[in-house]
Short mmCIF file of C-alpha atoms and ligand atoms in Angstrom, two decimals:
data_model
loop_
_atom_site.label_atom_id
_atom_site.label_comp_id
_atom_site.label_asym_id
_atom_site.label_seq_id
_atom_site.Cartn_x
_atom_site.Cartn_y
_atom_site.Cartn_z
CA UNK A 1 -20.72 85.28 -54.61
CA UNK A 2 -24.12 86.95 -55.32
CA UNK A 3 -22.98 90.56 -55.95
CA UNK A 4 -25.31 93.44 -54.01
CA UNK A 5 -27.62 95.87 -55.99
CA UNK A 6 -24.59 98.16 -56.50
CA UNK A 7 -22.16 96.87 -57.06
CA UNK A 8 -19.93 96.22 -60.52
CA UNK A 9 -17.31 94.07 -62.09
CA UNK A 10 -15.38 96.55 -63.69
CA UNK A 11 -12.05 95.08 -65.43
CA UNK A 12 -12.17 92.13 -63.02
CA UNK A 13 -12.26 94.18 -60.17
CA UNK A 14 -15.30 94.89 -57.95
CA UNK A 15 -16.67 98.31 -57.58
CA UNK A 16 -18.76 99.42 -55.00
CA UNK A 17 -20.97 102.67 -55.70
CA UNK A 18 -18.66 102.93 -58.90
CA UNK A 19 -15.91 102.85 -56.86
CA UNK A 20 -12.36 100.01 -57.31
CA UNK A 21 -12.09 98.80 -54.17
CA UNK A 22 -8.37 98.62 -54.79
CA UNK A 23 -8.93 102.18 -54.48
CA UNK A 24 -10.73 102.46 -50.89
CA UNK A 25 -8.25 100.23 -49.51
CA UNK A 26 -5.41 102.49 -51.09
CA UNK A 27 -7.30 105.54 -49.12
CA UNK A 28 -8.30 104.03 -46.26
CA UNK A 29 -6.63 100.53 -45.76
CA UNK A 30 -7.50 97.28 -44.36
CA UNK A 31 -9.81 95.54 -42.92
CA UNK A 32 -12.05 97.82 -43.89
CA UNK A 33 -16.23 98.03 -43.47
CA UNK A 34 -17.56 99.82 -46.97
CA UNK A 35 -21.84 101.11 -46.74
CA UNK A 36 -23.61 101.67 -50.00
CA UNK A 37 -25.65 105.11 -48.86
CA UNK A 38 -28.06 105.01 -51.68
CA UNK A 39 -28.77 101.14 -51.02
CA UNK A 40 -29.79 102.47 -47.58
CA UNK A 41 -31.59 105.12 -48.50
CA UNK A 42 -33.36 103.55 -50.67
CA UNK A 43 -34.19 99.86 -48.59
CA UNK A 44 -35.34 102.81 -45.39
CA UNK A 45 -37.83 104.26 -48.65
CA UNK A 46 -39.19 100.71 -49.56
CA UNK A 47 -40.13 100.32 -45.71
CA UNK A 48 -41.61 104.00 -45.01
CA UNK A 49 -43.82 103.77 -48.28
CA UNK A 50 -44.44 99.82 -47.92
CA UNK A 51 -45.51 100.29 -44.64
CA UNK A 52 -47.86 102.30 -44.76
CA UNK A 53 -52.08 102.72 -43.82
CA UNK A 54 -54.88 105.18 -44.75
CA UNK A 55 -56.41 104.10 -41.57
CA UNK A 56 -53.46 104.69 -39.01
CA UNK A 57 -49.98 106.54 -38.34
CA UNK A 58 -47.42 104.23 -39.41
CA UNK A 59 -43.57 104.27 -37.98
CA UNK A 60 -40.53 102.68 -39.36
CA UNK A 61 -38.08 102.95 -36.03
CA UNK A 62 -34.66 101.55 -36.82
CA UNK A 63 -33.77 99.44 -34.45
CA UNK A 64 -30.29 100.54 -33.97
CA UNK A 65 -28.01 97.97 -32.30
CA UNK A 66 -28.14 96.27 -36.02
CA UNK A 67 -25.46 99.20 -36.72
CA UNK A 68 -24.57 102.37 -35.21
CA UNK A 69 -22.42 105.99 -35.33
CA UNK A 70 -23.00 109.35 -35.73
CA UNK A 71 -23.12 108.87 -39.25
CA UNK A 72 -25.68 106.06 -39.73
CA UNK A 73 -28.28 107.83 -36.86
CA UNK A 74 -28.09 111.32 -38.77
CA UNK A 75 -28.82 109.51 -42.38
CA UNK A 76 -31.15 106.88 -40.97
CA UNK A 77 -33.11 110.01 -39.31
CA UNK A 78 -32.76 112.10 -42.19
CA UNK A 79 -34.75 109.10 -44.37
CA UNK A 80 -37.94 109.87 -42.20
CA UNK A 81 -37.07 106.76 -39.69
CA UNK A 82 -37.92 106.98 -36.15
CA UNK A 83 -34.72 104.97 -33.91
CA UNK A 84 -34.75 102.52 -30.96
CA UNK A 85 -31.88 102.39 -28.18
CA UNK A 86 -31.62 99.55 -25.71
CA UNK A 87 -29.01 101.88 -23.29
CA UNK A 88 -27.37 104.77 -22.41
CA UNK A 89 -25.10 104.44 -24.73
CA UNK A 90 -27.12 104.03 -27.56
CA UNK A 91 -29.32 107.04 -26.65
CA UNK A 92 -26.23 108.84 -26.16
CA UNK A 93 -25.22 108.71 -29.52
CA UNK A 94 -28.94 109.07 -31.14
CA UNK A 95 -28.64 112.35 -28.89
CA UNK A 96 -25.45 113.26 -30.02
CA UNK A 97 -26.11 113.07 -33.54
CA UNK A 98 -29.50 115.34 -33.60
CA UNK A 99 -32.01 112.44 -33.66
CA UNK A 100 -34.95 114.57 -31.31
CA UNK A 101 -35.75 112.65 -28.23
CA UNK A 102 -39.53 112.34 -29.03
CA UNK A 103 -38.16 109.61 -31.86
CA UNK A 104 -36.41 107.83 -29.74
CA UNK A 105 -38.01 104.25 -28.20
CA UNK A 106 -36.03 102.88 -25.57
CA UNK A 107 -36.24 99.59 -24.97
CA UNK A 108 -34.37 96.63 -22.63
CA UNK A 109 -35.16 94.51 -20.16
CA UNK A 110 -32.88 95.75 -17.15
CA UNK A 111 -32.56 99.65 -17.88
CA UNK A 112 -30.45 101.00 -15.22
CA UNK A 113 -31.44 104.44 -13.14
CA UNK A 114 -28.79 106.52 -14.40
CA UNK A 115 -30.18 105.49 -18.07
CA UNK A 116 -33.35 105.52 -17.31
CA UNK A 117 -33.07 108.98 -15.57
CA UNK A 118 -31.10 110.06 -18.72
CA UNK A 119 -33.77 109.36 -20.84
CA UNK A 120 -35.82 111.73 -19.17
CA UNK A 121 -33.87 114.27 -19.20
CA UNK A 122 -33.44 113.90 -22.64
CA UNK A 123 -37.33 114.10 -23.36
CA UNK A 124 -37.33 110.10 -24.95
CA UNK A 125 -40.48 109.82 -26.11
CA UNK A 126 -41.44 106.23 -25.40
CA UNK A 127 -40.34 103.84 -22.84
CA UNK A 128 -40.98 99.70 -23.79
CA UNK A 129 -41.88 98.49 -20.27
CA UNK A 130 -40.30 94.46 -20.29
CA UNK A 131 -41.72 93.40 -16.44
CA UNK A 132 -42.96 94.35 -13.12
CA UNK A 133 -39.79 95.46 -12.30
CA UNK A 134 -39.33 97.91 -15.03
CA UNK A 135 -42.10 99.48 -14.79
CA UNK A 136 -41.30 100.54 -11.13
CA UNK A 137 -38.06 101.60 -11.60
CA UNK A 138 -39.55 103.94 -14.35
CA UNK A 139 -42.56 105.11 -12.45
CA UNK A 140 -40.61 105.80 -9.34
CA UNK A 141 -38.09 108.06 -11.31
CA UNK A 142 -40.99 109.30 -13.29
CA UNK A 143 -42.26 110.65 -9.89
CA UNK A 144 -39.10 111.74 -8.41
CA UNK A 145 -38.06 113.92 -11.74
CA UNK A 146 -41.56 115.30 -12.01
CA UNK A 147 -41.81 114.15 -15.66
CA UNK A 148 -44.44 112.30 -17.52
CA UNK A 149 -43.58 109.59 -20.16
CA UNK A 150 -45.89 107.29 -22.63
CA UNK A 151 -45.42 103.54 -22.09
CA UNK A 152 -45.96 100.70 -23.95
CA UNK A 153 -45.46 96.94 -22.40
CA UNK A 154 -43.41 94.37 -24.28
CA UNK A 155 -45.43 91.21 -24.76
CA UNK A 156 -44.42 87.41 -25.42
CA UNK A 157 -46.80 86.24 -27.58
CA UNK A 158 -45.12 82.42 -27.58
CA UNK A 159 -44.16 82.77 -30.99
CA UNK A 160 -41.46 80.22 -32.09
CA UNK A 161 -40.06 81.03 -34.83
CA UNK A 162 -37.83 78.97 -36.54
CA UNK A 163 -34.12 80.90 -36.32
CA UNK A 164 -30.97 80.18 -34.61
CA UNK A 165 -32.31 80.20 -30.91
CA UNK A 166 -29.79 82.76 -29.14
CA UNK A 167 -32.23 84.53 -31.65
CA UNK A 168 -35.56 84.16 -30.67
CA UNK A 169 -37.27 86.03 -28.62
CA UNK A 170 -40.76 84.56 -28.06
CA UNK A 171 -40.24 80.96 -26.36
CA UNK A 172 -42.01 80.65 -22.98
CA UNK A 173 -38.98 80.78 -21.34
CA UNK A 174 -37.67 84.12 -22.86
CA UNK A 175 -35.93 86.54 -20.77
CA UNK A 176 -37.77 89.41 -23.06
CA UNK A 177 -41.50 90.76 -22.35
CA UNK A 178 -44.35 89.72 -20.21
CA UNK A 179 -45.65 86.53 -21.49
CA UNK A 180 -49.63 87.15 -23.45
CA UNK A 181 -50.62 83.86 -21.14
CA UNK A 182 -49.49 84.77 -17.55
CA UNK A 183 -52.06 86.57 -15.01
CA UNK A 184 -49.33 88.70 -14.28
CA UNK A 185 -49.53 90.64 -17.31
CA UNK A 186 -53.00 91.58 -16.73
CA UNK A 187 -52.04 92.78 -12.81
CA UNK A 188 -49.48 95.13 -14.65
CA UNK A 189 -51.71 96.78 -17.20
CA UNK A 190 -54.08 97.64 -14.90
CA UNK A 191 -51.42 99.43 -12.59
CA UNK A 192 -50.10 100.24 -15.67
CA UNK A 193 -53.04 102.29 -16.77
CA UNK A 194 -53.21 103.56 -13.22
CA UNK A 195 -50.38 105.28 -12.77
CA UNK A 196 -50.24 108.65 -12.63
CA UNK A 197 -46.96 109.46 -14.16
CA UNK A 198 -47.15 107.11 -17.05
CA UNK A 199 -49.13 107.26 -19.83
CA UNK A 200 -49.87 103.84 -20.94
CA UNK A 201 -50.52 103.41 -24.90
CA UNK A 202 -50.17 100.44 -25.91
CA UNK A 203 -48.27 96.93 -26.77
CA UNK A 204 -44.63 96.18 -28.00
CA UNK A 205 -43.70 92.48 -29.24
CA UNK A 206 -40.86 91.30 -30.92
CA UNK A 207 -41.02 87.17 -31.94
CA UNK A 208 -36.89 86.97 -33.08
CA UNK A 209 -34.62 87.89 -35.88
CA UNK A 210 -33.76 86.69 -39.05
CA UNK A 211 -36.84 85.10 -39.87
CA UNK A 212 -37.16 84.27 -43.49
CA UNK A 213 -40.73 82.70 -43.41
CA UNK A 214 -43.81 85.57 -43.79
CA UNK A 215 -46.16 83.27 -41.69
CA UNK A 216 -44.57 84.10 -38.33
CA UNK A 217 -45.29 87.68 -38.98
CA UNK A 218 -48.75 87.73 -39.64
CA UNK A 219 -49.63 85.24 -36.69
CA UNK A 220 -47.76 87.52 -34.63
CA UNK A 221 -50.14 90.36 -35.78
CA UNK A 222 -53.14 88.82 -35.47
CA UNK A 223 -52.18 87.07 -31.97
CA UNK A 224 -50.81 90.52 -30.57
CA UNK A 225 -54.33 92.36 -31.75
CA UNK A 226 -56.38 90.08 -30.29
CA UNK A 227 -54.82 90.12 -27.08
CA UNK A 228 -55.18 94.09 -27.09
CA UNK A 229 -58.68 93.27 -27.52
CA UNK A 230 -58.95 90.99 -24.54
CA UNK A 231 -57.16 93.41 -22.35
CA UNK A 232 -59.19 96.42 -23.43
CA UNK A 233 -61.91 94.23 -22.25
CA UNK A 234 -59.97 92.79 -19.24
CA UNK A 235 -58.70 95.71 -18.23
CA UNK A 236 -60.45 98.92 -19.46
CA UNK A 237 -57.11 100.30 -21.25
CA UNK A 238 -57.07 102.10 -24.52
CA UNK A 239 -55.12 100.36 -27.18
CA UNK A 240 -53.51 103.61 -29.03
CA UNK A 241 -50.09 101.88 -30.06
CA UNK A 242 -48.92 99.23 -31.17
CA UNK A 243 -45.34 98.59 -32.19
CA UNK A 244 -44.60 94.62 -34.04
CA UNK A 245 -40.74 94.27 -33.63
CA UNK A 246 -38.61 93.71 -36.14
CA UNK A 247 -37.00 90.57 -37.59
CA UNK A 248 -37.61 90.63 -41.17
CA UNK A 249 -35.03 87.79 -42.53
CA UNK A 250 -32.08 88.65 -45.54
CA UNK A 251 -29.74 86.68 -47.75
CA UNK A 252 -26.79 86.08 -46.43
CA UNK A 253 -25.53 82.57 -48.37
CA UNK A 254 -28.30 80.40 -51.25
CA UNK A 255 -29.57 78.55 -48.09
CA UNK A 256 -31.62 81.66 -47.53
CA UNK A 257 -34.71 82.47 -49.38
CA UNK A 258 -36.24 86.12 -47.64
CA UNK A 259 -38.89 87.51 -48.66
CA UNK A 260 -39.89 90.08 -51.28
CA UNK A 261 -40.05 93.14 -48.44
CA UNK A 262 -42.34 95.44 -50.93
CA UNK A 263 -45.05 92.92 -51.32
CA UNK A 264 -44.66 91.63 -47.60
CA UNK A 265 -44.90 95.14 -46.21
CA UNK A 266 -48.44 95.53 -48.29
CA UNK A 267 -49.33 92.37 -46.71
CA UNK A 268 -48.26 93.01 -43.73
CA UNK A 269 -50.35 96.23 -43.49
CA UNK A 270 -54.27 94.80 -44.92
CA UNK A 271 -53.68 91.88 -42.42
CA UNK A 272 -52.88 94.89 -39.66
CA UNK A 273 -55.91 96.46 -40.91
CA UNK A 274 -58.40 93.78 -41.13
CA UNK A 275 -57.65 92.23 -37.39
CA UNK A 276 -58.09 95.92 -35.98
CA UNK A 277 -61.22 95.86 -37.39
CA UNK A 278 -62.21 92.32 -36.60
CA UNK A 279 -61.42 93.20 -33.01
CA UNK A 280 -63.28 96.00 -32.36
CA UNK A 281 -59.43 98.16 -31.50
CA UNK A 282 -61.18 101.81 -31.78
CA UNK A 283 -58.29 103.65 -30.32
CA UNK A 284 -55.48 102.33 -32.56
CA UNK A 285 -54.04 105.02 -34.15
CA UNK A 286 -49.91 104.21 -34.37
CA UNK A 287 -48.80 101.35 -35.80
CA UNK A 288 -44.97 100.48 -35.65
CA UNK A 289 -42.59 98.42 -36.80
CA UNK A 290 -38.65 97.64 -35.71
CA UNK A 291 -36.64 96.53 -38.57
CA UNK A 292 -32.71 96.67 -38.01
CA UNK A 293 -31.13 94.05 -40.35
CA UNK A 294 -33.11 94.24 -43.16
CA UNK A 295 -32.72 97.77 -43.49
CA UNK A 296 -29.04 97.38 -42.90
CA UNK A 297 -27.38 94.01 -43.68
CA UNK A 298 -27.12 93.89 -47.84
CA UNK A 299 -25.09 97.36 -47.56
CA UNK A 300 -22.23 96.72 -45.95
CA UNK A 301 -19.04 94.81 -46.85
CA UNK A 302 -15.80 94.15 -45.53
CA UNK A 303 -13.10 94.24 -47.49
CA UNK A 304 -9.73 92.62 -46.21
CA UNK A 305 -6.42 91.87 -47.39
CA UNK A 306 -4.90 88.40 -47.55
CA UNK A 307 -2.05 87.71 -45.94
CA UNK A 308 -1.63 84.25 -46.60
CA UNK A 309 -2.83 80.35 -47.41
CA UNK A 310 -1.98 77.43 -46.05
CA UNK A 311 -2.91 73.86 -46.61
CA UNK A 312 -3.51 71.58 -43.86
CA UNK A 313 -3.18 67.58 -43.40
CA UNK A 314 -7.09 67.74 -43.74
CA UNK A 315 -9.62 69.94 -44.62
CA UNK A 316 -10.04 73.13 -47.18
CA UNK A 317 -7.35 75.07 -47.51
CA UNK A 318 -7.06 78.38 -45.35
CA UNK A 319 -6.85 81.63 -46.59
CA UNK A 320 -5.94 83.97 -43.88
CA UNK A 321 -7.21 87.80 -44.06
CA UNK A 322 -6.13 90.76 -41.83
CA UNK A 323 -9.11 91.07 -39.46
CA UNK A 324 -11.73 87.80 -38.33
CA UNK A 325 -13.89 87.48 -35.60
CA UNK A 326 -12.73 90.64 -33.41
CA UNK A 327 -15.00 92.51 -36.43
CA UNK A 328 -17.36 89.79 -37.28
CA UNK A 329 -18.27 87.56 -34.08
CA UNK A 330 -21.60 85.94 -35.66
CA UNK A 331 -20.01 82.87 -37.90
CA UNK A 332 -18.36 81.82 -34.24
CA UNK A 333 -21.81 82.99 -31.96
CA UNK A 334 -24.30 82.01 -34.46
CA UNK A 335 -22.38 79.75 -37.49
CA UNK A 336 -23.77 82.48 -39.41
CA UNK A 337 -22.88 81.40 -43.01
CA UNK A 338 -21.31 84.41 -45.34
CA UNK A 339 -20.20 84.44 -49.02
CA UNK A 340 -16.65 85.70 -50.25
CA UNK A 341 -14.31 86.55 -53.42
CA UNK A 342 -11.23 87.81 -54.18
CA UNK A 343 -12.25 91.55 -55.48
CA UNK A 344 -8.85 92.06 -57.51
CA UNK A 345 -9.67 88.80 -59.35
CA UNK A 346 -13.42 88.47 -59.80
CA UNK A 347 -13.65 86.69 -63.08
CA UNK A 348 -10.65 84.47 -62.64
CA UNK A 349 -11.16 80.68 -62.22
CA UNK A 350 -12.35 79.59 -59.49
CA UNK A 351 -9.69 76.49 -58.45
CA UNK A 352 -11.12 75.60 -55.32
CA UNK A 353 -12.75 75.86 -52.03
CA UNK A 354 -10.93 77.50 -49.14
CA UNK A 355 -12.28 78.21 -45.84
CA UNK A 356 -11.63 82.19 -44.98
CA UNK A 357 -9.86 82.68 -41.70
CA UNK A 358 -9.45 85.72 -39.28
CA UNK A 359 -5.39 86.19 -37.53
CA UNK A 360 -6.99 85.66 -34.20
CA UNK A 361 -5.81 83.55 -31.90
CA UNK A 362 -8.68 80.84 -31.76
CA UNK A 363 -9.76 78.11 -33.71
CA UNK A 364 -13.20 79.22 -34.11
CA UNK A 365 -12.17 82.61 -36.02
CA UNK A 366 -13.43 81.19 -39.40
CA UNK A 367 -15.46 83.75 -41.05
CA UNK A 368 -16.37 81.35 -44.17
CA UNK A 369 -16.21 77.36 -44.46
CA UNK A 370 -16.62 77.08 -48.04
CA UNK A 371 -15.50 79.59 -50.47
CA UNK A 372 -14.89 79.03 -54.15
CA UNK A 373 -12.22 81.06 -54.75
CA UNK A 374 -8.95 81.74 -57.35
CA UNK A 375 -5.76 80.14 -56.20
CA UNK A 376 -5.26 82.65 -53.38
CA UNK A 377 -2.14 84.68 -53.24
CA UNK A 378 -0.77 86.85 -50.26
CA UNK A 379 -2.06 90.72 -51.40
CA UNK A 380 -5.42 89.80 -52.60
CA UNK A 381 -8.25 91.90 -52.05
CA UNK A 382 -10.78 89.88 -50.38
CA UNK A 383 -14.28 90.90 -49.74
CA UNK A 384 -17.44 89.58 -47.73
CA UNK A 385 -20.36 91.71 -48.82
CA UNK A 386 -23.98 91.58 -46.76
CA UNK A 387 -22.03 92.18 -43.29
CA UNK A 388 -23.95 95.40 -42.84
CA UNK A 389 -25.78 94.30 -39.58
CA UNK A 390 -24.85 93.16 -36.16
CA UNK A 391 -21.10 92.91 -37.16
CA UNK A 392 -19.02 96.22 -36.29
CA UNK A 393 -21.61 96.87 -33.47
CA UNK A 394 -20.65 93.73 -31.73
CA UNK A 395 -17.05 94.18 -32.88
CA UNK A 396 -14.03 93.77 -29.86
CA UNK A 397 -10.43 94.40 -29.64
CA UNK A 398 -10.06 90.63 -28.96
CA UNK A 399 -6.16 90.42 -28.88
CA UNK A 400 -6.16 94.00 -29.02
CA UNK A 401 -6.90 94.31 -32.32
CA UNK A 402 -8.16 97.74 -33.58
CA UNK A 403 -11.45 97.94 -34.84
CA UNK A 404 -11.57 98.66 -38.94
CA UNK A 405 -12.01 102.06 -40.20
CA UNK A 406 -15.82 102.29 -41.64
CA UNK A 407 -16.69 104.57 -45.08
CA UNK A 408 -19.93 104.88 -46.49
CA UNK A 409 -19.93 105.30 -50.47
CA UNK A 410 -22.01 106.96 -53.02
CA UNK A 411 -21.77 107.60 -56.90
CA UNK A 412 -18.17 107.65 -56.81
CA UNK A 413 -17.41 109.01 -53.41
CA UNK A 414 -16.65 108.04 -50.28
CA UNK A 415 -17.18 109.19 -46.87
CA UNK A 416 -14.74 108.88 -43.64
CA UNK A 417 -17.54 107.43 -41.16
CA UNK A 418 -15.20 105.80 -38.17
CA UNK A 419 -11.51 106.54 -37.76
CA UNK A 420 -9.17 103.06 -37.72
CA UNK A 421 -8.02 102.72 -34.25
CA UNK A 422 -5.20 102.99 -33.45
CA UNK A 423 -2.76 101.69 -31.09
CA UNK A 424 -2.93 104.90 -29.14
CA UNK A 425 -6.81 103.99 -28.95
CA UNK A 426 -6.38 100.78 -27.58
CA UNK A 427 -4.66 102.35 -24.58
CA UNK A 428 -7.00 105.46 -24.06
CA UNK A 429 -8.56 103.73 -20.63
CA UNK A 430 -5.68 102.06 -19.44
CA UNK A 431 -3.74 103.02 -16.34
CA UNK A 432 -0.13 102.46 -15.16
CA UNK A 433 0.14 99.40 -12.55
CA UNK A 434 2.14 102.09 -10.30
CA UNK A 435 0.31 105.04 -11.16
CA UNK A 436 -0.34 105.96 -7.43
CA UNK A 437 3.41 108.00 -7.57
CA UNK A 438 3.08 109.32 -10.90
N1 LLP B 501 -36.71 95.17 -31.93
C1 LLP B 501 -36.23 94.56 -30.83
C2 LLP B 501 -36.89 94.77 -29.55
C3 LLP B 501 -35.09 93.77 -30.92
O1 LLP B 501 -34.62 93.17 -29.83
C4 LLP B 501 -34.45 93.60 -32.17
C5 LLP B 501 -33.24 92.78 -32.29
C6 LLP B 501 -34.99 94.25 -33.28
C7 LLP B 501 -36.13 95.02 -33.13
C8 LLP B 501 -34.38 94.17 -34.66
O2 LLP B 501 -34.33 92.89 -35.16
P1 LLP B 501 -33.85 92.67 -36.67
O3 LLP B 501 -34.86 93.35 -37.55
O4 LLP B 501 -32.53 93.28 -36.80
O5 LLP B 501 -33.82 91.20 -36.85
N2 LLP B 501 -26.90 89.75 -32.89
C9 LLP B 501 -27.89 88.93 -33.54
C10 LLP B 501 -29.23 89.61 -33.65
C11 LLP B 501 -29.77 90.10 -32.33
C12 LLP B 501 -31.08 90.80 -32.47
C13 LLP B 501 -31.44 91.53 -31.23
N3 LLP B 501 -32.68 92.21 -31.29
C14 LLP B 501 -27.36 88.52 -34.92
O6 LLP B 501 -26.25 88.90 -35.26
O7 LLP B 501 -28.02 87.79 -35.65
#
């Protein structure tokens, strides 16, 4: 297992922000999710200075469904970072936890008139059109509220990029954006820049997610700038913002290879700069982009305890932990591929490879297919680091499971981000089946 940047073998047991885990799961139990704050802070600085022009306003905005609490808005925020939200929900809790409204981009493809009237109300400061549709569900609410709001429209730029498909987001036939090739698109900016309650700034694209090759990116720069330039021409619009998406690949097991982000981001921002020039895009002066796992995934770990191994007629032996796909879906959505050890044993021998199972009831709740591990023994400690994105946020109560209490840890402390629940918790919605005489 390739150990994250802080993290220590300390008398064969791995620390995490010089903390045992042995310790945090003494504290706090498990399955537990553990977030190395400074790794955060410091990945969110690598992306704010990286990305970053003499020429142009530049904006990191978090794209928040990767992870989200109270806890991770207010720090992300406090970084300099602006945030996205994708529903009610989501704004809800960027609200709650003092992110201003004006930072707040909210995206999706089928916002709802409660949300999007929320968002109003709330004084979000950008809306990502996705269609037709959107937009006059917006403008019409826009009217009815009285209220002004600055616009930009997502845009497929056909991008495929190569990445588990249920990931991409750029094919021809993707339920995201208004595609770069279809008439349509020019009918809508022009009412677009019509309208008298929206103020239209600009272009949002986003090609897909964990894409580890730098190539995509700058085609999808250089293909979304010179379609601003046809439809300033097409159209008449002013080009003020544009915002690139996120996607920025990590490691999660040695198949992956992602980039160096400090050197991409430089990149990144000379080959923004020279297309603006080379097409003539006065008016540009915001330039955006949406990264959620890369500023998220290497930070978090789960740590579990193991409650048992078993050997089967065929295949690797099993060793069984106390949570599984209820708090990490994407090895069964995705066959994302993870790493694992035992963190109470970290320089035994390694006697084998064992496949790491969840107590779920389904076959497919196999969180790793090929560990090398120490002969396995029920009250291990055993951890899966680099599950920091896209894991607790599409966590369930499959089999009514509780969802895992979440710390975040720095320099020896640690932080109480999200309570276990508890059994009580897993009833808090539920009603009687002859509650009508009670
Ligand atoms: N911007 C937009 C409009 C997005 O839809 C997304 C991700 C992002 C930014 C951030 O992408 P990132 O930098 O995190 O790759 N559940 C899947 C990933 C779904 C991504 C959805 N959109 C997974 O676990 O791999």
């Amino acid at each position: 297992m390739k150990l994250t940047q802080h993290m220590q073998v300390v008398n064969n047991e791995l620390n995490i922000a010089d903390i045992p885990v042995s310790r945090l799961k003494e504290e706090y139990g498990t399955p537990l999710y553990i977030y190395d704050q400074k790794g955060i802070k410091d990945q969110a600085k690598t992306f704010i200075n990286g990305f970053h022009s003499k020429k142009f306003t530049t904006h990191i905005i978090y794209a928040s469904k990767a992870f989200l609490n109270l806890y991770i808005a207010q720090l992300i925020n406090e970084q300099g970072c602006y945030l996205d939200a994708v529903s009610g929900g989501e704004i809800y809790t960027l609200l709650a936890a003092g992110v201003p409204g004006e930072k707040i981009y909210f995206h999706g493809n089928n916002k709802t008139e409660s949300e999007i009237i929320l968002a109003f109300e709330q004084g979000i400061g950008t809306f990502v059109i996705d269609s037709q549709t959107d937009f006059y569900k917006v403008e019409k609410i826009a009217k009815s509220l009285n209220k002004e709001a600055k616009v930009l429209l997502r845009i497929n730029p056909g991008i495929e990029a190569s990445t588990h498909k249920y990931i991409q987001t750029s094919r021809d036939d993707s339920k995201f954006g208004m595609s770069s090739h279809d008439e349509d698109t020019v009918t809508l900016v022009k009412e677009m820049v019509k309208s008298d309650w929206l103020d239209f700034a600009g272009f949002h694209c986003h090609i897909g997610s964990q894409i580890l090759e730098e190539r995509f990116f700058f085609e999808e720069a250089d293909l979304m700038l010179g379609f601003c330039r046809q439809m300033e021409e097409e159209t008449g619009c002013q080009v003020r913002e544009i915002n690139l998406g996120g996607g920025f690949g990590v490691y999660y097991s040695q198949a992956d290879r992602p980039f160096d982000y400090e050197k991409f981001l430089q990149s990144y921002i000379q080959v923004i700069e020279a297309a603006i020039d080379q097409y003539g895009l006065e008016h540009v002066d915001t330039v955006s982009i949406e990264p959620g796992r890369a500023l998220i995934n290497d930070f978090g770990t789960a740590l579990y305890s193991v409650g048992g191994v078993k050997h089967t007629l065929a295949g690797k032996p099993f060793v069984f932990v106390d949570g599984g796909m209820s708090d990490n879906i994407r090895p069964a959505l995705y066959q994302a591929k993870y790493e694992a050890a035992l963190a109470n044993r970290m320089n035994d021998e390694v006697e084998g490879e064992y496949r790491v199972a969840g107590k779920l009831c389904e076959t497919g709740d196999q969180l790793v297919q090929d560990a090398p591990l120490p002969e396995a023994r029920i009250g291990d400690l055993l951890v899966i680091p680099r599950v920091g994105a896209y894991t607790y946020t599409m966590s369930s109560n499959y089999n009514r499971l509780g969802r895992p209490a979440l710390v975040f840890v720095e320099d020896g402390q640690s932080y109480l981000a999200v309570k276990r629940e508890s059994y009580q918790d897993l009833l808090r919605n539920d009603y009687n089946y002859k509650n009508k005489e009670d």
